[in-house]
Amino acid sequence: MKDKDLIRVTIIEDDHVLRETYAALIDSEPGFIVVSSYNSYEQSAAEIGADDPDVILLDIELPGLSGIEAVTHLKQLTPRSQIVMLTVHQFEEGVLKALSNGAIGYLTKDISIEKMLSSIRTVVSGGVPLSDNIARMVIQTFHKNPNSPLSERQTEILKLMSQGKGRGEIANELNIDGETVKSHVKNIYLKLEVGSKVEAIQKAKALKLL
Amino acid sequence: MKDKDLIRVTIIEDDHVLRETYAALIDSEPGFIVVSSYNSYEQSAAEIGADDPDVILLDIELPGLSGIEAVTHLKQLTPRSQIVMLTVHQFEEGVLKALSNGAIGYLTKDISIEKMLSSIRTVVSGGVPLSDNIARMVIQTFHKNPNSPLSERQTEILKLMSQGKGRGEIANELNIDGETVKSHVKNIYLKLEVGSKVEAIQKAKALKLL
DNA sequence: GTACTATCCCCCAGGTCGGGGGGTTTTTAA
DNA sequence: TTAAAAACCCCCCGACCTGGGGGATAGTAC
C-alpha cells in the first residue's frame, strides 16, 4: 500500500497520555498513518499545513485557544482536512458551535479504539462520525415543538416576522389586510405572554415553534 | 425470546413489491417482528396506534398524504414510535422538513438489507440512522460560510437584527451609540448589496453568514 | 500611506410598533 | 347545538424605527 492510500491523521490533544495512546493505536492500524500530533492549537499552527492530514482529531478542552475556536483557524490553514472533535462532556452549545465552525464530526472519548478507527474511515468515505447521543442531540435541534400553542396562521405570521418582515409585507404575502396581521400579532402575544416582536421571536425560538 | 424483546416494525410503502420484500426480510430476522405494513398513511391511520411499533419505516413518495406530512400525524397517533424515512431521491428541503416534523432518521433505498437492519437497531439503541450522504447534507446546514464578507462586528449586528432587535436595543447590548449601529448597518447593506433589513437577513441566511 | 474598519454625529420623510377600542364570519370542539 | 377559537376586518394614537443623505475621527492592516 502506497503512502497516498493511507489515511493521514493529526491529533491535537493536551493530555499526553491520551495523545500518545491514540497516536500509537491509530498508527499501528493498517491503512492509517499519524502524520503529527500536538498538544495545542498554537503548537500545531505552523506545521499543520505541511502535515496535510485527511483527518484532524481535535480535543475541545485545550490550553490556549479552545478546540471550538481552533476549528475555524484550522479550516483556513488546511481546508482539505476534515475535523473531528473529541470531548469528554457533550455540551449542546459546544457541539453546535463546533459544527457551525466547520467540524464534520463529534466523538465522546469513551468510545473504543475500533469505533474511533471506523469513525475516521467514515469521515474519509463521506459520512459523518457522531456519537449516538450527540447525533440525537443534533437531530433534536431540528424537531419542532408538536405541542405549539399557536395556530398555523399564527405560526406562519410569526415566521415572517422572524425574517424581519413588517406588517405591510406580511399582509401582501398572505393577501390579507395589514390590520388583520395586527390582530393576529396581538393574539400571538397573548398566547406567548409577551409584549413585543423581539420577545415573541425569542420565545418562539426557545420553544421551537418555528 | 419474548415478544417484548422483539423490535416491532411497521412499514408504510406504496410499492407493494418493495413493501413485502422489506417485510419478509425484516420479519425473518431474529430480534425483529413486522407488526404491520400499509401502502398509505390513510390506510395506516386507524390501526397504527394498536400496532404500537418501535420503528416506522415511512416512504416519502406516498399516494395521498405525503410521507413528510404523514410524520406529524403519525407522531400524534403513536408518539412512542420512532420514524425513519425511506426515499430514492434526497431533496435537501424534504430531508429537513421530515426531520423538523419529528422523523429521527433518513435512509436512501439503495442500502443493503443488512444496513437497513442495523439502522433499525441504531434507532432503538438511541442513535440516528442517516445515510452517509444525507448526514453530510444535514451537518452542512450547520456550517457557516468561512468566506463571509462581513466583519465580526457587522455579523454580530446582523445577528441581533435577525432576532428582531432595533437600533436602540442593539446599541444598548453592544454599548455603542444608536447612530453607530446605523452606520454599521449601512456598511452591511453595501457589502451585501441590499437596501433593507429584510433583504439583508434573507441574503445572510442564504449565504450562511449567521 | 492607503484602505478598511469601528466609532460617533446631524437632518429628514415615511413607515412601523404596540396599546387601545370596535367588529364579522367560519371553523372546530365540546 | 352551542360555545369557543381562529381568522378576518376597521379606526385612533404617540413613540420609535427605517433608510436615505451628509459628515468626522481614530486605529489597524498590508
PDB file of N, CA and C in Angstrom, chain A residues 71-168:
ATOM      1  N   VAL A  71     -11.198  25.289  15.418  1.00  0.00           N
ATOM      2  CA  VAL A  71     -11.770  24.730  14.192  1.00  0.00           C
ATOM      3  C   VAL A  71     -11.702  25.732  13.043  1.00  0.00           C
ATOM      4  N   THR A  72     -12.162  26.941  13.326  1.00  0.00           N
ATOM      5  CA  THR A  72     -12.184  27.985  12.307  1.00  0.00           C
ATOM      6  C   THR A  72     -10.797  28.217  11.717  1.00  0.00           C
ATOM      7  N   HIS A  73      -9.813  28.318  12.605  1.00  0.00           N
ATOM      8  CA  HIS A  73      -8.454  28.614  12.150  1.00  0.00           C
ATOM      9  C   HIS A  73      -7.846  27.436  11.390  1.00  0.00           C
ATOM     10  N   LEU A  74      -8.075  26.250  11.891  1.00  0.00           N
ATOM     11  CA  LEU A  74      -7.536  25.065  11.212  1.00  0.00           C
ATOM     12  C   LEU A  74      -8.127  24.929   9.816  1.00  0.00           C
ATOM     13  N   LYS A  75      -9.406  25.266   9.706  1.00  0.00           N
ATOM     14  CA  LYS A  75     -10.076  25.175   8.399  1.00  0.00           C
ATOM     15  C   LYS A  75      -9.407  26.090   7.379  1.00  0.00           C
ATOM     16  N   GLN A  76      -8.835  27.184   7.859  1.00  0.00           N
ATOM     17  CA  GLN A  76      -8.143  28.097   6.953  1.00  0.00           C
ATOM     18  C   GLN A  76      -6.750  27.583   6.611  1.00  0.00           C
ATOM     19  N   LEU A  77      -6.095  27.020   7.632  1.00  0.00           N
ATOM     20  CA  LEU A  77      -4.719  26.560   7.434  1.00  0.00           C
ATOM     21  C   LEU A  77      -4.661  25.327   6.544  1.00  0.00           C
ATOM     22  N   THR A  78      -5.661  24.508   6.660  1.00  0.00           N
ATOM     23  CA  THR A  78      -5.646  23.259   5.897  1.00  0.00           C
ATOM     24  C   THR A  78      -7.079  22.868   5.525  1.00  0.00           C
ATOM     25  N   PRO A  79      -7.616  23.550   4.526  1.00  0.00           N
ATOM     26  CA  PRO A  79      -9.039  23.449   4.178  1.00  0.00           C
ATOM     27  C   PRO A  79      -9.463  22.033   3.784  1.00  0.00           C
ATOM     28  N   ARG A  80      -8.516  21.277   3.271  1.00  0.00           N
ATOM     29  CA  ARG A  80      -8.841  19.934   2.801  1.00  0.00           C
ATOM     30  C   ARG A  80      -9.148  18.980   3.968  1.00  0.00           C
ATOM     31  N   SER A  81      -8.564  19.262   5.100  1.00  0.00           N
ATOM     32  CA  SER A  81      -8.699  18.346   6.239  1.00  0.00           C
ATOM     33  C   SER A  81     -10.104  18.377   6.838  1.00  0.00           C
ATOM     34  N   GLN A  82     -10.544  17.215   7.240  1.00  0.00           N
ATOM     35  CA  GLN A  82     -11.826  17.123   7.934  1.00  0.00           C
ATOM     36  C   GLN A  82     -11.558  17.076   9.425  1.00  0.00           C
ATOM     37  N   ILE A  83     -12.307  17.836  10.177  1.00  0.00           N
ATOM     38  CA  ILE A  83     -12.039  17.943  11.606  1.00  0.00           C
ATOM     39  C   ILE A  83     -13.083  17.206  12.431  1.00  0.00           C
ATOM     40  N   VAL A  84     -12.581  16.329  13.298  1.00  0.00           N
ATOM     41  CA  VAL A  84     -13.463  15.585  14.194  1.00  0.00           C
ATOM     42  C   VAL A  84     -13.151  15.989  15.628  1.00  0.00           C
ATOM     43  N   MET A  85     -14.165  16.441  16.344  1.00  0.00           N
ATOM     44  CA  MET A  85     -13.973  16.886  17.718  1.00  0.00           C
ATOM     45  C   MET A  85     -13.947  15.698  18.673  1.00  0.00           C
ATOM     46  N   LEU A  86     -13.113  15.814  19.693  1.00  0.00           N
ATOM     47  CA  LEU A  86     -13.088  14.825  20.760  1.00  0.00           C
ATOM     48  C   LEU A  86     -13.439  15.517  22.065  1.00  0.00           C
ATOM     49  N   THR A  87     -14.249  14.875  22.878  1.00  0.00           N
ATOM     50  CA  THR A  87     -14.603  15.523  24.137  1.00  0.00           C
ATOM     51  C   THR A  87     -15.044  14.511  25.169  1.00  0.00           C
ATOM     52  N   VAL A  88     -14.943  14.899  26.433  1.00  0.00           N
ATOM     53  CA  VAL A  88     -15.491  14.060  27.483  1.00  0.00           C
ATOM     54  C   VAL A  88     -16.932  14.463  27.760  1.00  0.00           C
ATOM     55  N   HIS A  89     -17.174  15.753  27.819  1.00  0.00           N
ATOM     56  CA  HIS A  89     -18.532  16.232  28.079  1.00  0.00           C
ATOM     57  C   HIS A  89     -19.170  16.674  26.782  1.00  0.00           C
ATOM     58  N   GLN A  90     -20.483  16.405  26.663  1.00  0.00           N
ATOM     59  CA  GLN A  90     -21.147  16.916  25.481  1.00  0.00           C
ATOM     60  C   GLN A  90     -22.106  18.057  25.820  1.00  0.00           C
ATOM     61  N   PHE A  91     -21.634  19.264  25.661  1.00  0.00           N
ATOM     62  CA  PHE A  91     -22.481  20.424  25.858  1.00  0.00           C
ATOM     63  C   PHE A  91     -23.116  20.785  24.536  1.00  0.00           C
ATOM     64  N   GLU A  92     -24.421  20.907  24.556  1.00  0.00           N
ATOM     65  CA  GLU A  92     -25.139  21.180  23.308  1.00  0.00           C
ATOM     66  C   GLU A  92     -24.575  22.386  22.577  1.00  0.00           C
ATOM     67  N   GLU A  93     -24.345  23.433  23.314  1.00  0.00           N
ATOM     68  CA  GLU A  93     -23.870  24.658  22.669  1.00  0.00           C
ATOM     69  C   GLU A  93     -22.524  24.436  21.991  1.00  0.00           C
ATOM     70  N   GLY A  94     -21.649  23.728  22.694  1.00  0.00           N
ATOM     71  CA  GLY A  94     -20.334  23.472  22.130  1.00  0.00           C
ATOM     72  C   GLY A  94     -20.414  22.644  20.870  1.00  0.00           C
ATOM     73  N   VAL A  95     -21.247  21.636  20.903  1.00  0.00           N
ATOM     74  CA  VAL A  95     -21.418  20.783  19.735  1.00  0.00           C
ATOM     75  C   VAL A  95     -21.851  21.620  18.540  1.00  0.00           C
ATOM     76  N   LEU A  96     -22.893  22.418  18.730  1.00  0.00           N
ATOM     77  CA  LEU A  96     -23.433  23.195  17.621  1.00  0.00           C
ATOM     78  C   LEU A  96     -22.431  24.238  17.128  1.00  0.00           C
ATOM     79  N   LYS A  97     -21.703  24.833  18.041  1.00  0.00           N
ATOM     80  CA  LYS A  97     -20.713  25.820  17.621  1.00  0.00           C
ATOM     81  C   LYS A  97     -19.591  25.175  16.824  1.00  0.00           C
ATOM     82  N   ALA A  98     -19.119  24.051  17.320  1.00  0.00           N
ATOM     83  CA  ALA A  98     -18.036  23.367  16.605  1.00  0.00           C
ATOM     84  C   ALA A  98     -18.494  23.001  15.205  1.00  0.00           C
ATOM     85  N   LEU A  99     -19.701  22.511  15.087  1.00  0.00           N
ATOM     86  CA  LEU A  99     -20.216  22.134  13.773  1.00  0.00           C
ATOM     87  C   LEU A  99     -20.376  23.357  12.880  1.00  0.00           C
ATOM     88  N   SER A 100     -20.887  24.449  13.449  1.00  0.00           N
ATOM     89  CA  SER A 100     -21.094  25.623  12.611  1.00  0.00           C
ATOM     90  C   SER A 100     -19.752  26.228  12.208  1.00  0.00           C
ATOM     91  N   ASN A 101     -18.726  25.989  12.997  1.00  0.00           N
ATOM     92  CA  ASN A 101     -17.397  26.470  12.623  1.00  0.00           C
ATOM     93  C   ASN A 101     -16.747  25.603  11.548  1.00  0.00           C
ATOM     94  N   GLY A 102     -17.329  24.452  11.297  1.00  0.00           N
ATOM     95  CA  GLY A 102     -16.814  23.648  10.196  1.00  0.00           C
ATOM     96  C   GLY A 102     -16.395  22.234  10.536  1.00  0.00           C
ATOM     97  N   ALA A 103     -16.567  21.826  11.792  1.00  0.00           N
ATOM     98  CA  ALA A 103     -16.231  20.443  12.139  1.00  0.00           C
ATOM     99  C   ALA A 103     -17.220  19.500  11.458  1.00  0.00           C
ATOM    100  N   ILE A 104     -16.754  18.302  11.174  1.00  0.00           N
ATOM    101  CA  ILE A 104     -17.619  17.359  10.468  1.00  0.00           C
ATOM    102  C   ILE A 104     -18.126  16.264  11.408  1.00  0.00           C
ATOM    103  N   GLY A 105     -17.469  16.124  12.555  1.00  0.00           N
ATOM    104  CA  GLY A 105     -17.879  15.056  13.464  1.00  0.00           C
ATOM    105  C   GLY A 105     -17.607  15.399  14.905  1.00  0.00           C
ATOM    106  N   TYR A 106     -18.109  14.559  15.786  1.00  0.00           N
ATOM    107  CA  TYR A 106     -18.037  14.846  17.205  1.00  0.00           C
ATOM    108  C   TYR A 106     -18.082  13.522  17.960  1.00  0.00           C
ATOM    109  N   LEU A 107     -16.985  13.187  18.610  1.00  0.00           N
ATOM    110  CA  LEU A 107     -16.949  11.901  19.303  1.00  0.00           C
ATOM    111  C   LEU A 107     -16.680  12.103  20.791  1.00  0.00           C
ATOM    112  N   THR A 108     -17.352  11.318  21.610  1.00  0.00           N
ATOM    113  CA  THR A 108     -17.014  11.338  23.026  1.00  0.00           C
ATOM    114  C   THR A 108     -15.859  10.372  23.248  1.00  0.00           C
ATOM    115  N   LYS A 109     -15.052  10.670  24.244  1.00  0.00           N
ATOM    116  CA  LYS A 109     -13.809   9.924  24.420  1.00  0.00           C
ATOM    117  C   LYS A 109     -14.015   8.526  24.988  1.00  0.00           C
ATOM    118  N   ASP A 110     -15.253   8.213  25.343  1.00  0.00           N
ATOM    119  CA  ASP A 110     -15.473   6.898  25.938  1.00  0.00           C
ATOM    120  C   ASP A 110     -15.618   5.795  24.879  1.00  0.00           C
ATOM    121  N   ILE A 111     -15.446   6.138  23.626  1.00  0.00           N
ATOM    122  CA  ILE A 111     -15.624   5.118  22.599  1.00  0.00           C
ATOM    123  C   ILE A 111     -14.384   4.230  22.491  1.00  0.00           C
ATOM    124  N   SER A 112     -14.597   3.063  21.936  1.00  0.00           N
ATOM    125  CA  SER A 112     -13.497   2.109  21.784  1.00  0.00           C
ATOM    126  C   SER A 112     -12.613   2.528  20.623  1.00  0.00           C
ATOM    127  N   ILE A 113     -11.418   1.981  20.602  1.00  0.00           N
ATOM    128  CA  ILE A 113     -10.491   2.299  19.519  1.00  0.00           C
ATOM    129  C   ILE A 113     -11.051   1.819  18.183  1.00  0.00           C
ATOM    130  N   GLU A 114     -11.803   0.741  18.220  1.00  0.00           N
ATOM    131  CA  GLU A 114     -12.402   0.253  16.977  1.00  0.00           C
ATOM    132  C   GLU A 114     -13.378   1.290  16.420  1.00  0.00           C
ATOM    133  N   LYS A 115     -14.181   1.846  17.322  1.00  0.00           N
ATOM    134  CA  LYS A 115     -15.142   2.850  16.864  1.00  0.00           C
ATOM    135  C   LYS A 115     -14.425   4.096  16.393  1.00  0.00           C
ATOM    136  N   MET A 116     -13.354   4.422  17.081  1.00  0.00           N
ATOM    137  CA  MET A 116     -12.551   5.575  16.668  1.00  0.00           C
ATOM    138  C   MET A 116     -12.055   5.372  15.240  1.00  0.00           C
ATOM    139  N   LEU A 117     -11.509   4.197  14.987  1.00  0.00           N
ATOM    140  CA  LEU A 117     -10.979   3.912  13.647  1.00  0.00           C
ATOM    141  C   LEU A 117     -12.093   3.909  12.608  1.00  0.00           C
ATOM    142  N   SER A 118     -13.199   3.285  12.950  1.00  0.00           N
ATOM    143  CA  SER A 118     -14.284   3.233  11.962  1.00  0.00           C
ATOM    144  C   SER A 118     -14.867   4.624  11.751  1.00  0.00           C
ATOM    145  N   SER A 119     -14.808   5.463  12.775  1.00  0.00           N
ATOM    146  CA  SER A 119     -15.276   6.839  12.614  1.00  0.00           C
ATOM    147  C   SER A 119     -14.386   7.592  11.639  1.00  0.00           C
ATOM    148  N   ILE A 120     -13.084   7.372  11.745  1.00  0.00           N
ATOM    149  CA  ILE A 120     -12.154   8.047  10.823  1.00  0.00           C
ATOM    150  C   ILE A 120     -12.409   7.563   9.400  1.00  0.00           C
ATOM    151  N   ARG A 121     -12.649   6.275   9.271  1.00  0.00           N
ATOM    152  CA  ARG A 121     -12.968   5.746   7.939  1.00  0.00           C
ATOM    153  C   ARG A 121     -14.268   6.376   7.422  1.00  0.00           C
ATOM    154  N   THR A 122     -15.213   6.543   8.322  1.00  0.00           N
ATOM    155  CA  THR A 122     -16.485   7.166   7.955  1.00  0.00           C
ATOM    156  C   THR A 122     -16.271   8.555   7.374  1.00  0.00           C
ATOM    157  N   VAL A 123     -15.419   9.327   8.016  1.00  0.00           N
ATOM    158  CA  VAL A 123     -15.138  10.678   7.526  1.00  0.00           C
ATOM    159  C   VAL A 123     -14.621  10.624   6.102  1.00  0.00           C
ATOM    160  N   VAL A 124     -13.614   9.767   5.902  1.00  0.00           N
ATOM    161  CA  VAL A 124     -12.944   9.712   4.612  1.00  0.00           C
ATOM    162  C   VAL A 124     -13.893   9.231   3.511  1.00  0.00           C
ATOM    163  N   SER A 125     -14.824   8.375   3.883  1.00  0.00           N
ATOM    164  CA  SER A 125     -15.728   7.836   2.865  1.00  0.00           C
ATOM    165  C   SER A 125     -16.979   8.683   2.693  1.00  0.00           C
ATOM    166  N   GLY A 126     -16.989   9.875   3.282  1.00  0.00           N
ATOM    167  CA  GLY A 126     -18.087  10.797   3.005  1.00  0.00           C
ATOM    168  C   GLY A 126     -19.203  10.811   4.022  1.00  0.00           C
ATOM    169  N   GLY A 127     -18.983  10.179   5.151  1.00  0.00           N
ATOM    170  CA  GLY A 127     -20.033  10.158   6.169  1.00  0.00           C
ATOM    171  C   GLY A 127     -19.763  11.160   7.273  1.00  0.00           C
ATOM    172  N   VAL A 128     -20.483  10.998   8.343  1.00  0.00           N
ATOM    173  CA  VAL A 128     -20.401  11.916   9.473  1.00  0.00           C
ATOM    174  C   VAL A 128     -20.239  11.109  10.753  1.00  0.00           C
ATOM    175  N   PRO A 129     -19.104  11.203  11.406  1.00  0.00           N
ATOM    176  CA  PRO A 129     -18.918  10.439  12.633  1.00  0.00           C
ATOM    177  C   PRO A 129     -19.450  11.190  13.840  1.00  0.00           C
ATOM    178  N   LEU A 130     -20.561  10.751  14.341  1.00  0.00           N
ATOM    179  CA  LEU A 130     -21.142  11.359  15.534  1.00  0.00           C
ATOM    180  C   LEU A 130     -21.467  10.251  16.526  1.00  0.00           C
ATOM    181  N   SER A 131     -21.128  10.462  17.782  1.00  0.00           N
ATOM    182  CA  SER A 131     -21.557   9.513  18.795  1.00  0.00           C
ATOM    183  C   SER A 131     -23.079   9.518  18.813  1.00  0.00           C
ATOM    184  N   ASP A 132     -23.656   8.369  19.182  1.00  0.00           N
ATOM    185  CA  ASP A 132     -25.113   8.242  19.148  1.00  0.00           C
ATOM    186  C   ASP A 132     -25.821   9.364  19.893  1.00  0.00           C
ATOM    187  N   ASN A 133     -25.368   9.599  21.113  1.00  0.00           N
ATOM    188  CA  ASN A 133     -26.047  10.612  21.921  1.00  0.00           C
ATOM    189  C   ASN A 133     -25.937  12.000  21.302  1.00  0.00           C
ATOM    190  N   ILE A 134     -24.809  12.276  20.687  1.00  0.00           N
ATOM    191  CA  ILE A 134     -24.623  13.589  20.059  1.00  0.00           C
ATOM    192  C   ILE A 134     -25.452  13.710  18.786  1.00  0.00           C
ATOM    193  N   ALA A 135     -25.526  12.631  18.024  1.00  0.00           N
ATOM    194  CA  ALA A 135     -26.343  12.654  16.815  1.00  0.00           C
ATOM    195  C   ALA A 135     -27.798  12.929  17.181  1.00  0.00           C
ATOM    196  N   ARG A 136     -28.254  12.296  18.254  1.00  0.00           N
ATOM    197  CA  ARG A 136     -29.628  12.543  18.713  1.00  0.00           C
ATOM    198  C   ARG A 136     -29.823  14.002  19.073  1.00  0.00           C
ATOM    199  N   MET A 137     -28.855  14.523  19.782  1.00  0.00           N
ATOM    200  CA  MET A 137     -28.914  15.924  20.191  1.00  0.00           C
ATOM    201  C   MET A 137     -29.024  16.836  18.968  1.00  0.00           C
ATOM    202  N   VAL A 138     -28.210  16.544  17.986  1.00  0.00           N
ATOM    203  CA  VAL A 138     -28.195  17.363  16.769  1.00  0.00           C
ATOM    204  C   VAL A 138     -29.530  17.275  16.040  1.00  0.00           C
ATOM    205  N   ILE A 139     -30.028  16.059  15.886  1.00  0.00           N
ATOM    206  CA  ILE A 139     -31.290  15.879  15.176  1.00  0.00           C
ATOM    207  C   ILE A 139     -32.428  16.561  15.926  1.00  0.00           C
ATOM    208  N   GLN A 140     -32.349  16.505  17.248  1.00  0.00           N
ATOM    209  CA  GLN A 140     -33.429  17.116  18.021  1.00  0.00           C
ATOM    210  C   GLN A 140     -33.468  18.633  17.887  1.00  0.00           C
ATOM    211  N   THR A 141     -32.350  19.234  17.527  1.00  0.00           N
ATOM    212  CA  THR A 141     -32.396  20.682  17.304  1.00  0.00           C
ATOM    213  C   THR A 141     -33.279  21.007  16.102  1.00  0.00           C
ATOM    214  N   PHE A 142     -33.500  20.019  15.244  1.00  0.00           N
ATOM    215  CA  PHE A 142     -34.370  20.234  14.097  1.00  0.00           C
ATOM    216  C   PHE A 142     -35.842  20.090  14.462  1.00  0.00           C
ATOM    217  N   HIS A 143     -36.119  19.258  15.444  1.00  0.00           N
ATOM    218  CA  HIS A 143     -37.513  18.945  15.769  1.00  0.00           C
ATOM    219  C   HIS A 143     -38.297  20.168  16.217  1.00  0.00           C
ATOM    220  N   LYS A 144     -39.428  20.374  15.584  1.00  0.00           N
ATOM    221  CA  LYS A 144     -40.341  21.427  16.020  1.00  0.00           C
ATOM    222  C   LYS A 144     -41.127  20.931  17.224  1.00  0.00           C
ATOM    223  N   ASN A 145     -41.628  21.856  17.983  1.00  0.00           N
ATOM    224  CA  ASN A 145     -42.472  21.510  19.119  1.00  0.00           C
ATOM    225  C   ASN A 145     -43.859  21.117  18.610  1.00  0.00           C
ATOM    226  N   PRO A 146     -44.247  19.839  18.791  1.00  0.00           N
ATOM    227  CA  PRO A 146     -45.550  19.397  18.285  1.00  0.00           C
ATOM    228  C   PRO A 146     -46.713  19.934  19.110  1.00  0.00           C
ATOM    229  N   ASN A 147     -46.424  20.464  20.287  1.00  0.00           N
ATOM    230  CA  ASN A 147     -47.498  21.000  21.142  1.00  0.00           C
ATOM    231  C   ASN A 147     -47.537  22.521  21.098  1.00  0.00           C
ATOM    232  N   SER A 148     -47.324  23.055  19.936  1.00  0.00           N
ATOM    233  CA  SER A 148     -47.331  24.506  19.798  1.00  0.00           C
ATOM    234  C   SER A 148     -48.686  25.083  20.173  1.00  0.00           C
ATOM    235  N   PRO A 149     -48.699  26.143  20.981  1.00  0.00           N
ATOM    236  CA  PRO A 149     -49.971  26.777  21.322  1.00  0.00           C
ATOM    237  C   PRO A 149     -50.512  27.614  20.165  1.00  0.00           C
ATOM    238  N   LEU A 150     -49.682  27.873  19.181  1.00  0.00           N
ATOM    239  CA  LEU A 150     -50.084  28.749  18.084  1.00  0.00           C
ATOM    240  C   LEU A 150     -50.808  27.983  16.982  1.00  0.00           C
ATOM    241  N   SER A 151     -51.730  28.675  16.354  1.00  0.00           N
ATOM    242  CA  SER A 151     -52.396  28.087  15.197  1.00  0.00           C
ATOM    243  C   SER A 151     -51.440  28.165  14.000  1.00  0.00           C
ATOM    244  N   GLU A 152     -51.825  27.500  12.899  1.00  0.00           N
ATOM    245  CA  GLU A 152     -50.968  27.504  11.715  1.00  0.00           C
ATOM    246  C   GLU A 152     -50.740  28.920  11.204  1.00  0.00           C
ATOM    247  N   ARG A 153     -51.829  29.655  11.141  1.00  0.00           N
ATOM    248  CA  ARG A 153     -51.725  31.022  10.641  1.00  0.00           C
ATOM    249  C   ARG A 153     -50.816  31.852  11.517  1.00  0.00           C
ATOM    250  N   GLN A 154     -50.970  31.689  12.799  1.00  0.00           N
ATOM    251  CA  GLN A 154     -50.161  32.457  13.728  1.00  0.00           C
ATOM    252  C   GLN A 154     -48.688  32.081  13.595  1.00  0.00           C
ATOM    253  N   THR A 155     -48.429  30.807  13.446  1.00  0.00           N
ATOM    254  CA  THR A 155     -47.055  30.357  13.252  1.00  0.00           C
ATOM    255  C   THR A 155     -46.476  30.948  11.972  1.00  0.00           C
ATOM    256  N   GLU A 156     -47.310  30.946  10.944  1.00  0.00           N
ATOM    257  CA  GLU A 156     -46.893  31.488   9.647  1.00  0.00           C
ATOM    258  C   GLU A 156     -46.486  32.958   9.788  1.00  0.00           C
ATOM    259  N   ILE A 157     -47.320  33.694  10.477  1.00  0.00           N
ATOM    260  CA  ILE A 157     -47.064  35.122  10.640  1.00  0.00           C
ATOM    261  C   ILE A 157     -45.830  35.361  11.508  1.00  0.00           C
ATOM    262  N   LEU A 158     -45.693  34.579  12.543  1.00  0.00           N
ATOM    263  CA  LEU A 158     -44.533  34.734  13.412  1.00  0.00           C
ATOM    264  C   LEU A 158     -43.252  34.418  12.635  1.00  0.00           C
ATOM    265  N   LYS A 159     -43.328  33.453  11.768  1.00  0.00           N
ATOM    266  CA  LYS A 159     -42.171  33.094  10.957  1.00  0.00           C
ATOM    267  C   LYS A 159     -41.752  34.256  10.056  1.00  0.00           C
ATOM    268  N   LEU A 160     -42.740  34.879   9.427  1.00  0.00           N
ATOM    269  CA  LEU A 160     -42.437  36.022   8.574  1.00  0.00           C
ATOM    270  C   LEU A 160     -41.873  37.182   9.394  1.00  0.00           C
ATOM    271  N   MET A 161     -42.409  37.358  10.589  1.00  0.00           N
ATOM    272  CA  MET A 161     -41.877  38.394  11.470  1.00  0.00           C
ATOM    273  C   MET A 161     -40.418  38.102  11.784  1.00  0.00           C
ATOM    274  N   SER A 162     -40.123  36.837  12.021  1.00  0.00           N
ATOM    275  CA  SER A 162     -38.753  36.467  12.387  1.00  0.00           C
ATOM    276  C   SER A 162     -37.786  36.670  11.226  1.00  0.00           C
ATOM    277  N   GLN A 163     -38.325  36.841  10.027  1.00  0.00           N
ATOM    278  CA  GLN A 163     -37.471  37.135   8.887  1.00  0.00           C
ATOM    279  C   GLN A 163     -37.293  38.632   8.707  1.00  0.00           C
ATOM    280  N   GLY A 164     -37.794  39.376   9.646  1.00  0.00           N
ATOM    281  CA  GLY A 164     -37.614  40.822   9.606  1.00  0.00           C
ATOM    282  C   GLY A 164     -38.711  41.556   8.860  1.00  0.00           C
ATOM    283  N   LYS A 165     -39.746  40.826   8.464  1.00  0.00           N
ATOM    284  CA  LYS A 165     -40.794  41.472   7.685  1.00  0.00           C
ATOM    285  C   LYS A 165     -41.771  42.245   8.555  1.00  0.00           C
ATOM    286  N   GLY A 166     -42.275  43.317   8.024  1.00  0.00           N
ATOM    287  CA  GLY A 166     -43.210  44.152   8.764  1.00  0.00           C
ATOM    288  C   GLY A 166     -44.637  43.813   8.405  1.00  0.00           C
ATOM    289  N   ARG A 167     -45.546  44.551   8.998  1.00  0.00           N
ATOM    290  CA  ARG A 167     -46.966  44.280   8.781  1.00  0.00           C
ATOM    291  C   ARG A 167     -47.347  44.317   7.310  1.00  0.00           C
ATOM    292  N   GLY A 168     -46.878  45.365   6.648  1.00  0.00           N
ATOM    293  CA  GLY A 168     -47.229  45.545   5.243  1.00  0.00           C
ATOM    294  C   GLY A 168     -46.792  44.360   4.399  1.00  0.00           C
TER     295      GLY A 168
END
